[in-house]
Short mmCIF file of C-alpha atoms and ligand atoms in Angstrom, two decimals:
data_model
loop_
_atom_site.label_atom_id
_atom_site.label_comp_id
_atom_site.label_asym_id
_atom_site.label_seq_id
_atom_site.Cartn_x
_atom_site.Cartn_y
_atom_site.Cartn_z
CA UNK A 1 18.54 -14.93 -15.52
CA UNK A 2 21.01 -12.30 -15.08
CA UNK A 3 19.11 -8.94 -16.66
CA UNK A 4 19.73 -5.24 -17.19
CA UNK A 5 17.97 -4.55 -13.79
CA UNK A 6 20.19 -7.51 -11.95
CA UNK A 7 21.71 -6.06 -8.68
CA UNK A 8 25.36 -7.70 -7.66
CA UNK A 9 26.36 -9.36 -4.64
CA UNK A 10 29.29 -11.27 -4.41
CA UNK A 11 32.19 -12.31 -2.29
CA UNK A 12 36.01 -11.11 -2.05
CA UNK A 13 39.18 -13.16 -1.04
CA UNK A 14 42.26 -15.16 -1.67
CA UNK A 15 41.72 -18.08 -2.59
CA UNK A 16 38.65 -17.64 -3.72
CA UNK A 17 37.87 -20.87 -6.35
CA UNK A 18 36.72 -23.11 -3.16
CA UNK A 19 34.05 -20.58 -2.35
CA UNK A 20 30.53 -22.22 -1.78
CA UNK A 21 29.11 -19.40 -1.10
CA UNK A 22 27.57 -18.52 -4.41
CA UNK A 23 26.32 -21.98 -4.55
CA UNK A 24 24.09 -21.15 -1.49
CA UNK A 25 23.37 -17.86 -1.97
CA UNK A 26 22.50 -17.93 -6.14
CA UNK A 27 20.15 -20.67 -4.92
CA UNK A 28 18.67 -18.94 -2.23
CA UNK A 29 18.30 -16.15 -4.84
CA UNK A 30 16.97 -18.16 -7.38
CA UNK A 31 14.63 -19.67 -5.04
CA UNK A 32 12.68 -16.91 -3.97
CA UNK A 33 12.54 -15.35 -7.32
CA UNK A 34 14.46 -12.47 -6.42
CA UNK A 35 16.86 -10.02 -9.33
CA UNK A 36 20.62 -10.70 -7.88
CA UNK A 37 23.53 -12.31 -9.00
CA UNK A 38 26.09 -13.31 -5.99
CA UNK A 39 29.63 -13.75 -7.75
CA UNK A 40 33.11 -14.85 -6.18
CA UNK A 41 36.03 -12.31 -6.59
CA UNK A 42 39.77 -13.18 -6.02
CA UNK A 43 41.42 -10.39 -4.58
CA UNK A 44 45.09 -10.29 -3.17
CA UNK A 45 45.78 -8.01 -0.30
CA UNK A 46 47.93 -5.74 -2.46
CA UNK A 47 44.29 -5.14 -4.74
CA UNK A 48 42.17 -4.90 -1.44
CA UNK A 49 41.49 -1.19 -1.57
CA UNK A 50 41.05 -0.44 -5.00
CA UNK A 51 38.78 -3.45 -5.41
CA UNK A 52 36.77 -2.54 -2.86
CA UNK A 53 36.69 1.60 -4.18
CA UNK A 54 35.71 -0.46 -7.85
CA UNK A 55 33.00 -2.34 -6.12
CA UNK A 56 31.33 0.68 -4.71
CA UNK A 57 31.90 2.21 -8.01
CA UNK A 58 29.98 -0.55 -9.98
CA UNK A 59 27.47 -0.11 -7.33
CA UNK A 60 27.64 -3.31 -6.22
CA UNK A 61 25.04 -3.88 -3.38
CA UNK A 62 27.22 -5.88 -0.86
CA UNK A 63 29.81 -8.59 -0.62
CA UNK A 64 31.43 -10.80 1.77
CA UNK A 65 35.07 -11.14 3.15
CA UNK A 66 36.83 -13.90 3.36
CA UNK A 67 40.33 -15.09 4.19
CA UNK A 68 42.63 -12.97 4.47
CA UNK A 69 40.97 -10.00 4.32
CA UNK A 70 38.44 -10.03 7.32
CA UNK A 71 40.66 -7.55 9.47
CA UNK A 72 42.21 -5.66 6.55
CA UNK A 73 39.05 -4.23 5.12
CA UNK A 74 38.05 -2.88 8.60
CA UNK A 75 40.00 0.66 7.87
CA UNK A 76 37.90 0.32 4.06
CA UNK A 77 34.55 1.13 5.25
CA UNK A 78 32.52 3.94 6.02
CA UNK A 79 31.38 2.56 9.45
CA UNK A 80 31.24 -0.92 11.30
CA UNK A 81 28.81 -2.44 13.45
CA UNK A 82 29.69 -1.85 17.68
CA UNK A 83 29.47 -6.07 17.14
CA UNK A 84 32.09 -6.38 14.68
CA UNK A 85 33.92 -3.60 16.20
CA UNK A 86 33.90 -6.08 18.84
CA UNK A 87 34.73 -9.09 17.03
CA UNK A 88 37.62 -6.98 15.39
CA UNK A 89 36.51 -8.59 12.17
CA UNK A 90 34.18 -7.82 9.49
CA UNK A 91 32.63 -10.59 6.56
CA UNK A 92 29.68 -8.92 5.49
CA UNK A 93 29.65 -5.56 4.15
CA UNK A 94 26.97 -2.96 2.65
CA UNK A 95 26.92 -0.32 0.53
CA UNK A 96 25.59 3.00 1.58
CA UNK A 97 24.95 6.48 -0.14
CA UNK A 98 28.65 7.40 1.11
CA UNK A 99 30.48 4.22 1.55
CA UNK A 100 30.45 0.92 2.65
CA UNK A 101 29.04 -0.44 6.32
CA UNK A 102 30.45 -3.64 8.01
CA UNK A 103 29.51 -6.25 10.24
CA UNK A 104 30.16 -9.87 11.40
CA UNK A 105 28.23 -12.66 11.00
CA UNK A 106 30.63 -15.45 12.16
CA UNK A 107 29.79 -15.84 15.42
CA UNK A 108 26.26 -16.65 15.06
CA UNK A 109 27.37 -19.06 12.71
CA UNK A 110 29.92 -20.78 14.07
CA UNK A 111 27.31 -20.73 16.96
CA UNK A 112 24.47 -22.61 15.35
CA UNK A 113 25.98 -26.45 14.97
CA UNK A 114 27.78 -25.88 18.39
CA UNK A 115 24.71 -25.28 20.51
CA UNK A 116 23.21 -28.53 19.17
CA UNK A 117 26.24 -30.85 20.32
CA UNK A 118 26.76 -29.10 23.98
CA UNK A 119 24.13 -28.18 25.51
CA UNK A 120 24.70 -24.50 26.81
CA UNK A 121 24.37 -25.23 30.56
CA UNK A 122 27.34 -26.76 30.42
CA UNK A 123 29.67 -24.13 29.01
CA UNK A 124 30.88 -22.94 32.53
CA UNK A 125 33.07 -26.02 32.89
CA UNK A 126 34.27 -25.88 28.93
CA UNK A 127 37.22 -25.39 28.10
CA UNK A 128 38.24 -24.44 24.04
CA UNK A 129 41.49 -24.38 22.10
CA UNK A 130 41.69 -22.94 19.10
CA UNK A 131 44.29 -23.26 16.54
CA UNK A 132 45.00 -20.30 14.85
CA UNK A 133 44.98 -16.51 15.40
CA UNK A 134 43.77 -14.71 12.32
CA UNK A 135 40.14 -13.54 11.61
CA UNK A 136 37.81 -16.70 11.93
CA UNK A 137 39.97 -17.40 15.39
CA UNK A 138 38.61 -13.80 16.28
CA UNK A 139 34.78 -15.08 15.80
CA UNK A 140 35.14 -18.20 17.79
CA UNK A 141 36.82 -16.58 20.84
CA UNK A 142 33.67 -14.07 20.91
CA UNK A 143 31.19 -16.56 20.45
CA UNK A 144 32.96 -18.94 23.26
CA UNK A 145 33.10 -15.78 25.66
CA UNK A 146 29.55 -15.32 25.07
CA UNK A 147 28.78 -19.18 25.84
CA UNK A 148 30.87 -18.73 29.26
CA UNK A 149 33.41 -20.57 28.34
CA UNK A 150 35.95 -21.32 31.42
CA UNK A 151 38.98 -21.13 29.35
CA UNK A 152 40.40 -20.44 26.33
CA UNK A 153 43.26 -21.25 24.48
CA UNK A 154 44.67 -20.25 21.69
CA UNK A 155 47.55 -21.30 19.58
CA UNK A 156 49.84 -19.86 16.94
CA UNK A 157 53.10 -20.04 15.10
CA UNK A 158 53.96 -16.79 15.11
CA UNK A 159 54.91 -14.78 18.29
CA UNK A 160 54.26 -11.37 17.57
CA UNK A 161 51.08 -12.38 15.86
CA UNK A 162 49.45 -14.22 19.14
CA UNK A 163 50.80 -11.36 21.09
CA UNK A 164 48.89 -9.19 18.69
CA UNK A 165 45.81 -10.88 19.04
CA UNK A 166 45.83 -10.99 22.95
CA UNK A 167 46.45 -7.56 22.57
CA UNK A 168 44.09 -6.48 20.39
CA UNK A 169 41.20 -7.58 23.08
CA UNK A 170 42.68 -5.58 25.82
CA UNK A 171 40.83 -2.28 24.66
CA UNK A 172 37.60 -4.24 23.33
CA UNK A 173 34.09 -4.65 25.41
CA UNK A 174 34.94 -8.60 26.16
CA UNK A 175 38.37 -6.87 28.01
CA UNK A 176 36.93 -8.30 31.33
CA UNK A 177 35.81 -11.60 30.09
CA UNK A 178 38.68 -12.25 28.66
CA UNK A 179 41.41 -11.22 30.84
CA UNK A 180 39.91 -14.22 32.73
CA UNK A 181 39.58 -16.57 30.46
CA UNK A 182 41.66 -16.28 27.55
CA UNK A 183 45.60 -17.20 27.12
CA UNK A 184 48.27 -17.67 24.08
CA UNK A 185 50.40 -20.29 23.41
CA UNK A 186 52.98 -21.49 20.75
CA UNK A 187 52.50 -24.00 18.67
CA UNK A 188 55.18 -26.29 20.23
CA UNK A 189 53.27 -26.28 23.54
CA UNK A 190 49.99 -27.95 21.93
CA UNK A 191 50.68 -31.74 23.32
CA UNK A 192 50.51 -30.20 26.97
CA UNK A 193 46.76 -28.83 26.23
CA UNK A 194 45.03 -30.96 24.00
CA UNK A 195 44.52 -33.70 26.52
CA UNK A 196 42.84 -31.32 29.23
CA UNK A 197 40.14 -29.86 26.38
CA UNK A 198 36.46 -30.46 25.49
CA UNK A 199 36.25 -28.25 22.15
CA UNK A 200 39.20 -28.18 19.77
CA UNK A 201 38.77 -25.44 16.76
CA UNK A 202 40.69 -25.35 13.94
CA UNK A 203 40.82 -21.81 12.14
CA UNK A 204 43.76 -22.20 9.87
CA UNK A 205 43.27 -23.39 6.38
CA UNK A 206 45.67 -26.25 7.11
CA UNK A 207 43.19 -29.05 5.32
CA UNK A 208 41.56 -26.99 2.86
CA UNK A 209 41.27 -27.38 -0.55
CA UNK A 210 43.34 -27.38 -2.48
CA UNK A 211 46.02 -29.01 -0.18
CA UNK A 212 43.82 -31.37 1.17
CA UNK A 213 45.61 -33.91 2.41
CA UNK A 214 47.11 -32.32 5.13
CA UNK A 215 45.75 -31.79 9.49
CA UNK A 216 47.00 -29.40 11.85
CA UNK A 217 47.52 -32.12 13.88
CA UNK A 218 49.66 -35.29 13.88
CA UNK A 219 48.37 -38.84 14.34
CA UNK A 220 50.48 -38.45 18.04
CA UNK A 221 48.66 -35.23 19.01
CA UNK A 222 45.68 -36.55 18.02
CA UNK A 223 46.07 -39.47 20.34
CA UNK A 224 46.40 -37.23 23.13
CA UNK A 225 42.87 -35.94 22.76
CA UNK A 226 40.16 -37.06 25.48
CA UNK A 227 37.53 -39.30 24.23
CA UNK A 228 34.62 -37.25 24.76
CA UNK A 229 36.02 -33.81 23.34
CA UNK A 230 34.74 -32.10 20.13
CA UNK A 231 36.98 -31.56 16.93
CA UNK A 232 35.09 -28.23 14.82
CA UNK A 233 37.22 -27.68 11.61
CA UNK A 234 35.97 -24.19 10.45
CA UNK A 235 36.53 -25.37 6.65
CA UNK A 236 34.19 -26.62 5.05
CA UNK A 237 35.87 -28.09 1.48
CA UNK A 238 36.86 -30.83 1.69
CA UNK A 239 34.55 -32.09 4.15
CA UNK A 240 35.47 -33.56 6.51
CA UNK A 241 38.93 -32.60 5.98
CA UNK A 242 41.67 -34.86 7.07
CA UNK A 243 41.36 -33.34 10.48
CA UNK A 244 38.03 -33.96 11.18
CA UNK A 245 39.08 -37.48 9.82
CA UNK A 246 41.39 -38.73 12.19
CA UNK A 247 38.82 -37.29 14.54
CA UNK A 248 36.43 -39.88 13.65
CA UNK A 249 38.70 -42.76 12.95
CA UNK A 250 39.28 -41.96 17.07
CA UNK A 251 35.23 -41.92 17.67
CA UNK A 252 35.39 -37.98 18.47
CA UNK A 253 32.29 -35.93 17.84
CA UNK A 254 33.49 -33.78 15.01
CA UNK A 255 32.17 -30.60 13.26
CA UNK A 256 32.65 -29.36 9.81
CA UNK A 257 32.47 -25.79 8.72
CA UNK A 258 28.87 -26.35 6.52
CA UNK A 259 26.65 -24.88 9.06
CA UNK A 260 28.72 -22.06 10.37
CA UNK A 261 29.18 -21.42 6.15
CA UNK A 262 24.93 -21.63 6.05
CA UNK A 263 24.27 -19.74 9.37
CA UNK A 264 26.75 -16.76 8.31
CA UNK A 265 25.85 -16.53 4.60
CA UNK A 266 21.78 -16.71 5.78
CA UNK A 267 22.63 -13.69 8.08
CA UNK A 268 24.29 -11.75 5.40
CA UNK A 269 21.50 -12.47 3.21
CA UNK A 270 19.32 -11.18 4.81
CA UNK A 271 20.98 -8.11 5.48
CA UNK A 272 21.40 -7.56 1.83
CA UNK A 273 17.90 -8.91 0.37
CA UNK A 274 15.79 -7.99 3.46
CA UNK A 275 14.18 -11.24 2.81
CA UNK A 276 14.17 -14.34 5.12
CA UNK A 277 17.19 -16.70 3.78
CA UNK A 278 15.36 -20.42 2.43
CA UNK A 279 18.15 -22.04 5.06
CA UNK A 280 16.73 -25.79 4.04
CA UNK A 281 17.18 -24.74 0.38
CA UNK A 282 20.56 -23.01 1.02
CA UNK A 283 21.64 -26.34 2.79
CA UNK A 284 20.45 -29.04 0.36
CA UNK A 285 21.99 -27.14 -2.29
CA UNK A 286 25.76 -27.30 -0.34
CA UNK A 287 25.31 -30.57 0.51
CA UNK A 288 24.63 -31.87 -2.45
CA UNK A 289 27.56 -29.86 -4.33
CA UNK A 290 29.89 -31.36 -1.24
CA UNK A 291 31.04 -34.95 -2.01
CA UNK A 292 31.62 -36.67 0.95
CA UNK A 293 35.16 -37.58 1.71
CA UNK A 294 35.95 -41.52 2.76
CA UNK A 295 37.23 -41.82 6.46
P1 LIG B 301 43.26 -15.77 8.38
O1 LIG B 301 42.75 -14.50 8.96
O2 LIG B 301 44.29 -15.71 7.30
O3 LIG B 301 43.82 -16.65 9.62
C1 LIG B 301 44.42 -17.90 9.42
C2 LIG B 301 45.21 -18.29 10.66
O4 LIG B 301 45.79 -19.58 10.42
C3 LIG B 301 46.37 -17.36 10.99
O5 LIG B 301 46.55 -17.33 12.40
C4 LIG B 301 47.56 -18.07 10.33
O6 LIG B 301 48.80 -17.78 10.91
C5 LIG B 301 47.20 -19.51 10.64
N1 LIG B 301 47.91 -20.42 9.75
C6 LIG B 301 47.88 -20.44 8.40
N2 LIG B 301 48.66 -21.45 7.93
C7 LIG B 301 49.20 -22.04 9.02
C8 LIG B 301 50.11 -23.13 9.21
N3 LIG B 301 50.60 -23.80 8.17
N4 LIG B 301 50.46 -23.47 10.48
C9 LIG B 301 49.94 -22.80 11.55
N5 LIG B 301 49.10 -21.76 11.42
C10 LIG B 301 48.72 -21.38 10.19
O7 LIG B 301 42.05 -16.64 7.79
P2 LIG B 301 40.55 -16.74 8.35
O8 LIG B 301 39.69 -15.76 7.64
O9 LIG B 301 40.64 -16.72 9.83
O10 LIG B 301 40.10 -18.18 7.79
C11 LIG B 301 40.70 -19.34 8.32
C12 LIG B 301 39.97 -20.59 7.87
O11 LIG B 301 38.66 -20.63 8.40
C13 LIG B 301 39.84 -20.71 6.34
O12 LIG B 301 40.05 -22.06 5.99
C14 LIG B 301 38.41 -20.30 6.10
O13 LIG B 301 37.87 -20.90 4.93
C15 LIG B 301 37.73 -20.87 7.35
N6 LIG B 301 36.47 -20.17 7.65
C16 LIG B 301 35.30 -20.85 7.48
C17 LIG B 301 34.10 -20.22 7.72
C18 LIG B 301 32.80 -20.96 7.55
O14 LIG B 301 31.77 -20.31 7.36
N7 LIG B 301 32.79 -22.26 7.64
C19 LIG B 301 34.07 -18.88 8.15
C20 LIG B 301 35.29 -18.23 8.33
C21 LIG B 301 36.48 -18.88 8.06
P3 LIG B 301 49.77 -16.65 10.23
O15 LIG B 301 49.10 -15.36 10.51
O16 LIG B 301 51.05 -16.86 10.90
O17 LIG B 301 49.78 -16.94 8.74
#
């Protein structure tokens, strides 16, 4: 029951009406008996700043970021974590007596389903492509350079963009890592790579709802794909997505975006409520909200 004592949490982005996250965090909330409301907020990039300044002025306790404002609300805050300075991108943020901190908690979730399909003692002789280069693609080359990844590859459709993002690492800790391991590509060049990769990631919202029925990929790229690689689609609604669906129909071990969404929103949680996140609770109550698509 919201009441005159209730203290707000909440999440910002654009679109915002697929959002599961209040799902799992209201019932994490509600679960442990505790006086917060978590509440979804569409904001447009041209609203990002004043938003934010009406948050803190509502005294809103914290929020997270979500597409596509996970780099943009960087220069917004007060102070950011040396991790998410790091990262380059922020999801969770907190409000303090003068202004709001930031950190990321994407790479430990996008972590937490990997480690249980390949085993970590293998990651020297992995090698990732991503597709996309905005914030989420940000989390997954960090936690892949953390795993020891022995290359990654990463694909965009717009130049200055992927130059931007191999750019951006060049002053960042991972600098050394990287320069080894890391490389961009265009988009038209994807049918020479996918057949040489064990992890494909897809961090665009190409699949997600509402425009479900489309896959970065086509049925002929998708053929090209070795039999034992994995297929992680960051989204999590629809799940799987179409993606993740001609992954399967192909026998591929596939990934959705539920337990990176669980493993990040438990972090933030607990960085908000100082209380351990109920992660059983938080994932019964998305999977049961989730209606399983048909391959
Ligand atoms: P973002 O910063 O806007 O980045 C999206 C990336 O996708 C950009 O590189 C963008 O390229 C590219 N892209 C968009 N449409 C495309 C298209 N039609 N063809 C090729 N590339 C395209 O967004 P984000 O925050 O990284 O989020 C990306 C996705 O990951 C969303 O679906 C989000 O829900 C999901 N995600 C899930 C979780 C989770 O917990 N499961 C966590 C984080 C993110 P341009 O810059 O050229 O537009």
């Amino acid at each position: 029951m919201i009441k005159g004592t209730t203290q707000l949490l909440g999440v910002i982005g654009d679109p915002i009406t697929h959002s599961l996250s209040p799902i799992i965090h209201n019932t994490a909330i509600r679960h442990l008996g505790l006086d917060y409301a978590y509440v979804p907020f569409r904001v447009g990039g041209e609203d990002l700043s004043t938003a934010v300044a009406g948050l803190a002025a509502i005294g809103v306790v914290g929020f997270n970021v979500t597409i596509p404002h996970k780099q943009a609300i960087v220069p917004l805050l007060r102070d950011i974590s040396p991790f998410a300075e790091g990262v380059g991108a922020v999801n969770t943020v907190w409000r303090q007596k003068d202004g709001w901190s930031g950190t990321n908690t994407d790479v430990e979730g996008f972590l937490a389903p990997l480690i249980d399909f390949i085993p970590t003692d293998t990651w020297r002789q992995r090698r990732v492509l991503v597709l996309g280069c905005g914030g989420a693609a940000r989390s997954v080359v960090v936690g892949c350079s953390q795993l020891g990844c022995s290359s990654l590859v990463v694909f965009g459709r717009n130049k200055s963009k992927l130059e931007a993002f191999y750019g951006s690492w060049l002053n960042s800790p991972l600098k050394n890592t990287l320069s080894q391991v890391l490389s961009i590509h265009p988009w038209q060049q994807l049918m020479n790579y996918l057949p040489t990769v064990d992890l494909i990631v897809n961090t665009t919202p190409i699949g997600m709802h509402p425009i479900s029925d489309t896959s970065p990929l086509g049925e002929q790229e998708m053929d090209l794909i070795a039999s034992h690689a994995v297929v992680y689609d960051l989204i999590y609604t629809p799940s799987p997505t179409k993606l993740l669906r001609q992954a399967q129909l192909r026998g591929l071990v596939i990934i959705d975006g539920q337990e990176m969404l669980i493993h990040q929103g438990a972090a933030a949680f607990k960085i908000w409520t100082r209380q351990s996140p109920p992660i059983e609770v938080m994932r019964m109550a998305l999977k049961t909200t989730i209606t399983p698509q048909p391959v």
